[in-house]
């Protein structure tokens, strides 16, 4: 998708993302600093401080969810929420904060109904 712009970057302790709308988040806490070389899907290629090339798998579900939401790809939003480990309350809070209360209601379960 040409609209889906995600920048991955590192700090001393974290691998982070930034979306084209300004949303940011942390993907992974790092044991040691790394230098990104390539990102393809859920695999990151990097150099460590010793200059060795390595790869690691990352969980892209958080920023994939946000991108699907921005592009109004509701089936993808539903699939991502159903298949990830992020708790419902986090999804609901984000959806309400970003102006999608009708989508947030989809994830609220009332035991009285």
Short mmCIF file of N, CA and C in Angstrom, two decimals:
data_model
loop_
_atom_site.label_atom_id
_atom_site.label_comp_id
_atom_site.label_asym_id
_atom_site.label_seq_id
_atom_site.Cartn_x
_atom_site.Cartn_y
_atom_site.Cartn_z
N UNK A 1 0.85 -1.18 0.00
CA UNK A 1 0.00 0.00 0.00
C UNK A 1 0.89 1.24 0.00
N UNK A 2 0.71 2.11 -0.96
CA UNK A 2 1.57 3.29 -1.08
C UNK A 2 1.32 4.30 0.03
N UNK A 3 0.12 4.30 0.63
CA UNK A 3 -0.18 5.23 1.72
C UNK A 3 0.43 4.78 3.05
N UNK A 4 0.76 3.52 3.15
CA UNK A 4 1.25 2.96 4.41
C UNK A 4 2.72 3.30 4.58
N UNK A 5 2.98 4.40 5.25
CA UNK A 5 4.36 4.83 5.47
C UNK A 5 4.72 4.62 6.95
N UNK A 6 5.72 3.77 7.17
CA UNK A 6 6.18 3.48 8.52
C UNK A 6 7.70 3.63 8.53
N UNK A 7 8.19 4.41 9.47
CA UNK A 7 9.62 4.56 9.67
C UNK A 7 10.00 3.79 10.92
N UNK A 8 10.91 2.83 10.78
CA UNK A 8 11.45 2.14 11.94
C UNK A 8 12.79 2.77 12.27
N UNK A 9 13.04 2.96 13.56
CA UNK A 9 14.30 3.54 14.00
C UNK A 9 14.65 2.98 15.38
N UNK A 10 15.90 3.18 15.76
CA UNK A 10 16.34 2.68 17.06
C UNK A 10 16.84 3.81 17.94
N UNK A 11 16.67 3.60 19.24
CA UNK A 11 17.33 4.41 20.26
C UNK A 11 18.34 3.47 20.92
N UNK A 12 19.00 3.90 21.95
CA UNK A 12 19.94 3.00 22.61
C UNK A 12 19.27 1.73 23.13
N UNK A 13 18.01 1.85 23.57
CA UNK A 13 17.34 0.72 24.22
C UNK A 13 16.11 0.18 23.52
N UNK A 14 15.67 0.82 22.43
CA UNK A 14 14.40 0.41 21.83
C UNK A 14 14.43 0.42 20.30
N UNK A 15 13.60 -0.44 19.73
CA UNK A 15 13.26 -0.38 18.31
C UNK A 15 11.88 0.24 18.28
N UNK A 16 11.73 1.34 17.54
CA UNK A 16 10.48 2.10 17.54
C UNK A 16 9.96 2.30 16.12
N UNK A 17 8.70 2.77 16.05
CA UNK A 17 8.12 3.12 14.75
C UNK A 17 7.50 4.50 14.82
N UNK A 18 7.38 5.10 13.64
CA UNK A 18 6.69 6.38 13.49
C UNK A 18 5.87 6.27 12.21
N UNK A 19 4.58 6.57 12.31
CA UNK A 19 3.69 6.54 11.15
C UNK A 19 3.63 7.92 10.50
N UNK A 20 3.17 7.97 9.28
CA UNK A 20 3.10 9.23 8.55
C UNK A 20 2.14 10.23 9.18
N UNK A 21 1.21 9.75 10.04
CA UNK A 21 0.29 10.68 10.72
C UNK A 21 0.85 11.17 12.06
N UNK A 22 2.08 10.75 12.40
CA UNK A 22 2.71 11.20 13.63
C UNK A 22 2.62 10.23 14.79
N UNK A 23 1.81 9.18 14.67
CA UNK A 23 1.74 8.18 15.74
C UNK A 23 3.09 7.48 15.88
N UNK A 24 3.48 7.23 17.12
CA UNK A 24 4.73 6.52 17.39
C UNK A 24 4.48 5.41 18.39
N UNK A 25 5.42 4.51 18.49
CA UNK A 25 5.31 3.45 19.46
C UNK A 25 6.59 2.65 19.54
N UNK A 26 6.67 1.81 20.56
CA UNK A 26 7.82 0.95 20.76
C UNK A 26 7.48 -0.46 20.31
N UNK A 27 8.34 -1.02 19.48
CA UNK A 27 8.15 -2.37 18.99
C UNK A 27 8.82 -3.38 19.92
N UNK A 28 10.03 -3.02 20.37
CA UNK A 28 10.81 -4.00 21.14
C UNK A 28 11.85 -3.27 21.99
N UNK A 29 12.06 -3.77 23.18
CA UNK A 29 13.16 -3.30 24.02
C UNK A 29 14.40 -4.10 23.63
N UNK A 30 15.51 -3.39 23.48
CA UNK A 30 16.75 -4.02 23.02
C UNK A 30 17.71 -4.26 24.19
N UNK A 31 18.44 -5.37 24.11
CA UNK A 31 19.46 -5.67 25.12
C UNK A 31 20.71 -4.83 24.89
N UNK A 32 20.97 -4.51 23.62
CA UNK A 32 22.15 -3.73 23.25
C UNK A 32 21.79 -2.90 22.01
N UNK A 33 22.51 -1.80 21.78
CA UNK A 33 22.21 -0.98 20.60
C UNK A 33 22.40 -1.77 19.29
N UNK A 34 21.54 -1.47 18.32
CA UNK A 34 21.66 -2.06 16.99
C UNK A 34 21.54 -0.96 15.94
N UNK A 35 21.97 -1.28 14.73
CA UNK A 35 21.92 -0.33 13.61
C UNK A 35 21.15 -0.99 12.48
N UNK A 36 19.98 -0.43 12.16
CA UNK A 36 19.10 -1.03 11.16
C UNK A 36 19.73 -1.01 9.78
N UNK A 37 19.56 -2.11 9.08
CA UNK A 37 20.04 -2.24 7.71
C UNK A 37 18.86 -2.39 6.76
N UNK A 38 17.90 -3.24 7.12
CA UNK A 38 16.78 -3.54 6.23
C UNK A 38 15.60 -4.04 7.06
N UNK A 39 14.40 -3.67 6.62
CA UNK A 39 13.18 -4.19 7.22
C UNK A 39 12.33 -4.76 6.10
N UNK A 40 11.92 -6.01 6.25
CA UNK A 40 11.06 -6.66 5.26
C UNK A 40 10.01 -7.47 6.01
N UNK A 41 8.76 -7.00 5.94
CA UNK A 41 7.69 -7.68 6.65
C UNK A 41 7.94 -7.64 8.15
N UNK A 42 8.02 -8.83 8.75
CA UNK A 42 8.25 -8.89 10.20
C UNK A 42 9.70 -9.26 10.54
N UNK A 43 10.61 -9.05 9.60
CA UNK A 43 12.01 -9.38 9.83
C UNK A 43 12.89 -8.14 9.68
N UNK A 44 13.73 -7.92 10.67
CA UNK A 44 14.64 -6.78 10.69
C UNK A 44 16.07 -7.30 10.58
N UNK A 45 16.81 -6.74 9.63
CA UNK A 45 18.23 -7.05 9.51
C UNK A 45 18.99 -5.87 10.09
N UNK A 46 20.01 -6.17 10.89
CA UNK A 46 20.72 -5.10 11.59
C UNK A 46 22.19 -5.46 11.79
N UNK A 47 22.97 -4.45 12.14
CA UNK A 47 24.35 -4.64 12.58
C UNK A 47 24.39 -4.43 14.08
N UNK A 48 25.15 -5.28 14.78
CA UNK A 48 25.34 -5.04 16.20
C UNK A 48 26.59 -4.19 16.40
N UNK A 49 26.93 -3.89 17.61
CA UNK A 49 28.09 -3.02 17.89
C UNK A 49 29.41 -3.62 17.42
N UNK A 50 29.47 -4.94 17.32
CA UNK A 50 30.69 -5.60 16.85
C UNK A 50 30.77 -5.62 15.32
N UNK A 51 29.70 -5.13 14.67
CA UNK A 51 29.68 -5.10 13.21
C UNK A 51 29.18 -6.37 12.56
N UNK A 52 28.61 -7.26 13.35
CA UNK A 52 28.05 -8.51 12.82
C UNK A 52 26.63 -8.30 12.32
N UNK A 53 26.33 -8.86 11.17
CA UNK A 53 25.00 -8.79 10.59
C UNK A 53 24.12 -9.86 11.23
N UNK A 54 22.90 -9.48 11.60
CA UNK A 54 21.97 -10.42 12.23
C UNK A 54 20.55 -10.05 11.83
N UNK A 55 19.62 -10.96 12.10
CA UNK A 55 18.20 -10.69 11.84
C UNK A 55 17.39 -11.04 13.08
N UNK A 56 16.23 -10.41 13.19
CA UNK A 56 15.29 -10.74 14.26
C UNK A 56 13.87 -10.55 13.72
N UNK A 57 12.97 -11.33 14.28
CA UNK A 57 11.55 -11.20 13.98
C UNK A 57 10.96 -10.15 14.92
N UNK A 58 10.02 -9.35 14.40
CA UNK A 58 9.35 -8.35 15.23
C UNK A 58 7.84 -8.52 15.10
N UNK A 59 7.13 -8.01 16.08
CA UNK A 59 5.67 -8.01 16.06
C UNK A 59 5.22 -6.68 15.48
N UNK A 60 4.67 -6.70 14.29
CA UNK A 60 4.24 -5.48 13.60
C UNK A 60 2.76 -5.18 13.80
N UNK A 61 2.08 -5.96 14.62
CA UNK A 61 0.62 -5.85 14.72
C UNK A 61 0.14 -4.48 15.18
N UNK A 62 0.87 -3.83 16.08
CA UNK A 62 0.41 -2.53 16.58
C UNK A 62 0.37 -1.50 15.45
N UNK A 63 1.46 -1.37 14.71
CA UNK A 63 1.42 -0.36 13.65
C UNK A 63 0.60 -0.82 12.45
N UNK A 64 0.48 -2.13 12.22
CA UNK A 64 -0.41 -2.61 11.15
C UNK A 64 -1.87 -2.27 11.48
N UNK A 65 -2.23 -2.41 12.75
CA UNK A 65 -3.58 -2.06 13.21
C UNK A 65 -3.85 -0.58 12.96
N UNK A 66 -2.91 0.26 13.35
CA UNK A 66 -3.09 1.71 13.19
C UNK A 66 -3.17 2.09 11.72
N UNK A 67 -2.37 1.45 10.87
CA UNK A 67 -2.43 1.73 9.43
C UNK A 67 -3.77 1.28 8.84
N UNK A 68 -4.23 0.11 9.25
CA UNK A 68 -5.53 -0.38 8.75
C UNK A 68 -6.65 0.56 9.18
N UNK A 69 -6.57 1.06 10.39
CA UNK A 69 -7.57 2.00 10.90
C UNK A 69 -7.55 3.29 10.08
N UNK A 70 -6.37 3.83 9.84
CA UNK A 70 -6.25 5.07 9.06
C UNK A 70 -6.79 4.92 7.64
N UNK A 71 -6.60 3.73 7.07
CA UNK A 71 -7.06 3.47 5.69
C UNK A 71 -8.49 2.93 5.65
N UNK A 72 -9.15 2.84 6.82
CA UNK A 72 -10.52 2.34 6.92
C UNK A 72 -10.66 0.92 6.37
N UNK A 73 -9.66 0.10 6.61
CA UNK A 73 -9.70 -1.31 6.21
C UNK A 73 -10.23 -2.11 7.39
N UNK A 74 -11.56 -2.09 7.57
CA UNK A 74 -12.20 -2.63 8.76
C UNK A 74 -11.99 -4.12 8.93
N UNK A 75 -11.97 -4.88 7.83
CA UNK A 75 -11.74 -6.32 7.95
C UNK A 75 -10.34 -6.59 8.51
N UNK A 76 -9.36 -5.80 8.08
CA UNK A 76 -8.00 -5.95 8.60
C UNK A 76 -7.94 -5.56 10.07
N UNK A 77 -8.65 -4.49 10.45
CA UNK A 77 -8.70 -4.06 11.85
C UNK A 77 -9.23 -5.21 12.70
N UNK A 78 -10.33 -5.80 12.29
CA UNK A 78 -10.96 -6.90 13.02
C UNK A 78 -10.02 -8.11 13.13
N UNK A 79 -9.38 -8.46 12.01
CA UNK A 79 -8.47 -9.61 11.98
C UNK A 79 -7.28 -9.39 12.91
N UNK A 80 -6.70 -8.20 12.88
CA UNK A 80 -5.53 -7.90 13.71
C UNK A 80 -5.89 -7.97 15.19
N UNK A 81 -7.00 -7.39 15.57
CA UNK A 81 -7.42 -7.42 16.97
C UNK A 81 -7.68 -8.85 17.42
N UNK A 82 -8.30 -9.62 16.57
CA UNK A 82 -8.63 -11.00 16.92
C UNK A 82 -7.38 -11.87 17.10
N UNK A 83 -6.33 -11.59 16.34
CA UNK A 83 -5.16 -12.46 16.30
C UNK A 83 -3.93 -11.94 17.04
N UNK A 84 -4.05 -10.89 17.84
CA UNK A 84 -2.88 -10.36 18.52
C UNK A 84 -3.01 -10.44 20.03
N UNK A 85 -1.91 -10.14 20.71
CA UNK A 85 -1.85 -10.25 22.17
C UNK A 85 -2.19 -8.94 22.87
N UNK A 86 -2.40 -7.87 22.14
CA UNK A 86 -2.70 -6.58 22.78
C UNK A 86 -4.09 -6.67 23.41
N UNK A 87 -4.20 -6.20 24.63
CA UNK A 87 -5.46 -6.31 25.37
C UNK A 87 -6.53 -5.37 24.82
N UNK A 88 -7.76 -5.78 24.94
CA UNK A 88 -8.89 -5.04 24.43
C UNK A 88 -8.98 -3.61 24.93
N UNK A 89 -8.65 -3.39 26.20
CA UNK A 89 -8.74 -2.04 26.75
C UNK A 89 -7.80 -1.09 26.03
N UNK A 90 -6.61 -1.57 25.65
CA UNK A 90 -5.66 -0.73 24.92
C UNK A 90 -6.23 -0.35 23.55
N UNK A 91 -6.85 -1.31 22.88
CA UNK A 91 -7.47 -1.02 21.58
C UNK A 91 -8.58 0.01 21.73
N UNK A 92 -9.45 -0.22 22.71
CA UNK A 92 -10.60 0.67 22.92
C UNK A 92 -10.14 2.09 23.22
N UNK A 93 -9.17 2.23 24.09
CA UNK A 93 -8.66 3.57 24.44
C UNK A 93 -8.09 4.26 23.21
N UNK A 94 -7.31 3.55 22.42
CA UNK A 94 -6.73 4.15 21.21
C UNK A 94 -7.83 4.56 20.23
N UNK A 95 -8.80 3.69 20.02
CA UNK A 95 -9.89 3.98 19.08
C UNK A 95 -10.69 5.20 19.52
N UNK A 96 -10.99 5.31 20.80
CA UNK A 96 -11.73 6.46 21.29
C UNK A 96 -10.90 7.73 21.17
N UNK A 97 -9.64 7.65 21.50
CA UNK A 97 -8.74 8.81 21.43
C UNK A 97 -8.61 9.33 20.00
N UNK A 98 -8.60 8.41 19.03
CA UNK A 98 -8.41 8.80 17.63
C UNK A 98 -9.71 9.07 16.87
N UNK A 99 -10.83 9.09 17.59
CA UNK A 99 -12.08 9.46 16.94
C UNK A 99 -12.81 8.33 16.25
N UNK A 100 -12.63 7.10 16.72
CA UNK A 100 -13.33 5.95 16.16
C UNK A 100 -14.16 5.25 17.23
N UNK A 101 -15.04 5.99 17.94
CA UNK A 101 -15.80 5.35 19.03
C UNK A 101 -16.71 4.25 18.52
N UNK A 102 -17.21 4.36 17.29
CA UNK A 102 -18.10 3.32 16.76
C UNK A 102 -17.34 2.01 16.56
N UNK A 103 -16.07 2.09 16.22
CA UNK A 103 -15.26 0.89 16.08
C UNK A 103 -14.92 0.35 17.47
N UNK A 104 -14.66 1.24 18.43
CA UNK A 104 -14.36 0.82 19.80
C UNK A 104 -15.52 0.02 20.38
N UNK A 105 -16.74 0.40 20.06
CA UNK A 105 -17.91 -0.30 20.60
C UNK A 105 -17.95 -1.76 20.15
N UNK A 106 -17.36 -2.05 19.00
CA UNK A 106 -17.30 -3.43 18.49
C UNK A 106 -16.55 -4.34 19.48
N UNK A 107 -15.59 -3.78 20.21
CA UNK A 107 -14.75 -4.57 21.09
C UNK A 107 -15.23 -4.60 22.53
N UNK A 108 -16.25 -3.83 22.86
CA UNK A 108 -16.78 -3.81 24.21
C UNK A 108 -17.83 -4.90 24.34
N UNK A 109 -17.69 -5.71 25.35
CA UNK A 109 -18.64 -6.81 25.58
C UNK A 109 -19.41 -6.52 26.87
N UNK A 110 -20.73 -6.48 26.76
CA UNK A 110 -21.58 -6.25 27.92
C UNK A 110 -22.16 -7.60 28.35
N UNK A 111 -21.82 -8.09 29.53
CA UNK A 111 -22.31 -9.40 29.98
C UNK A 111 -23.83 -9.42 30.19
N UNK A 112 -24.49 -8.27 30.26
CA UNK A 112 -25.94 -8.23 30.47
C UNK A 112 -26.71 -8.46 29.17
N UNK A 113 -26.00 -8.39 28.04
CA UNK A 113 -26.69 -8.55 26.74
C UNK A 113 -26.71 -10.00 26.33
#
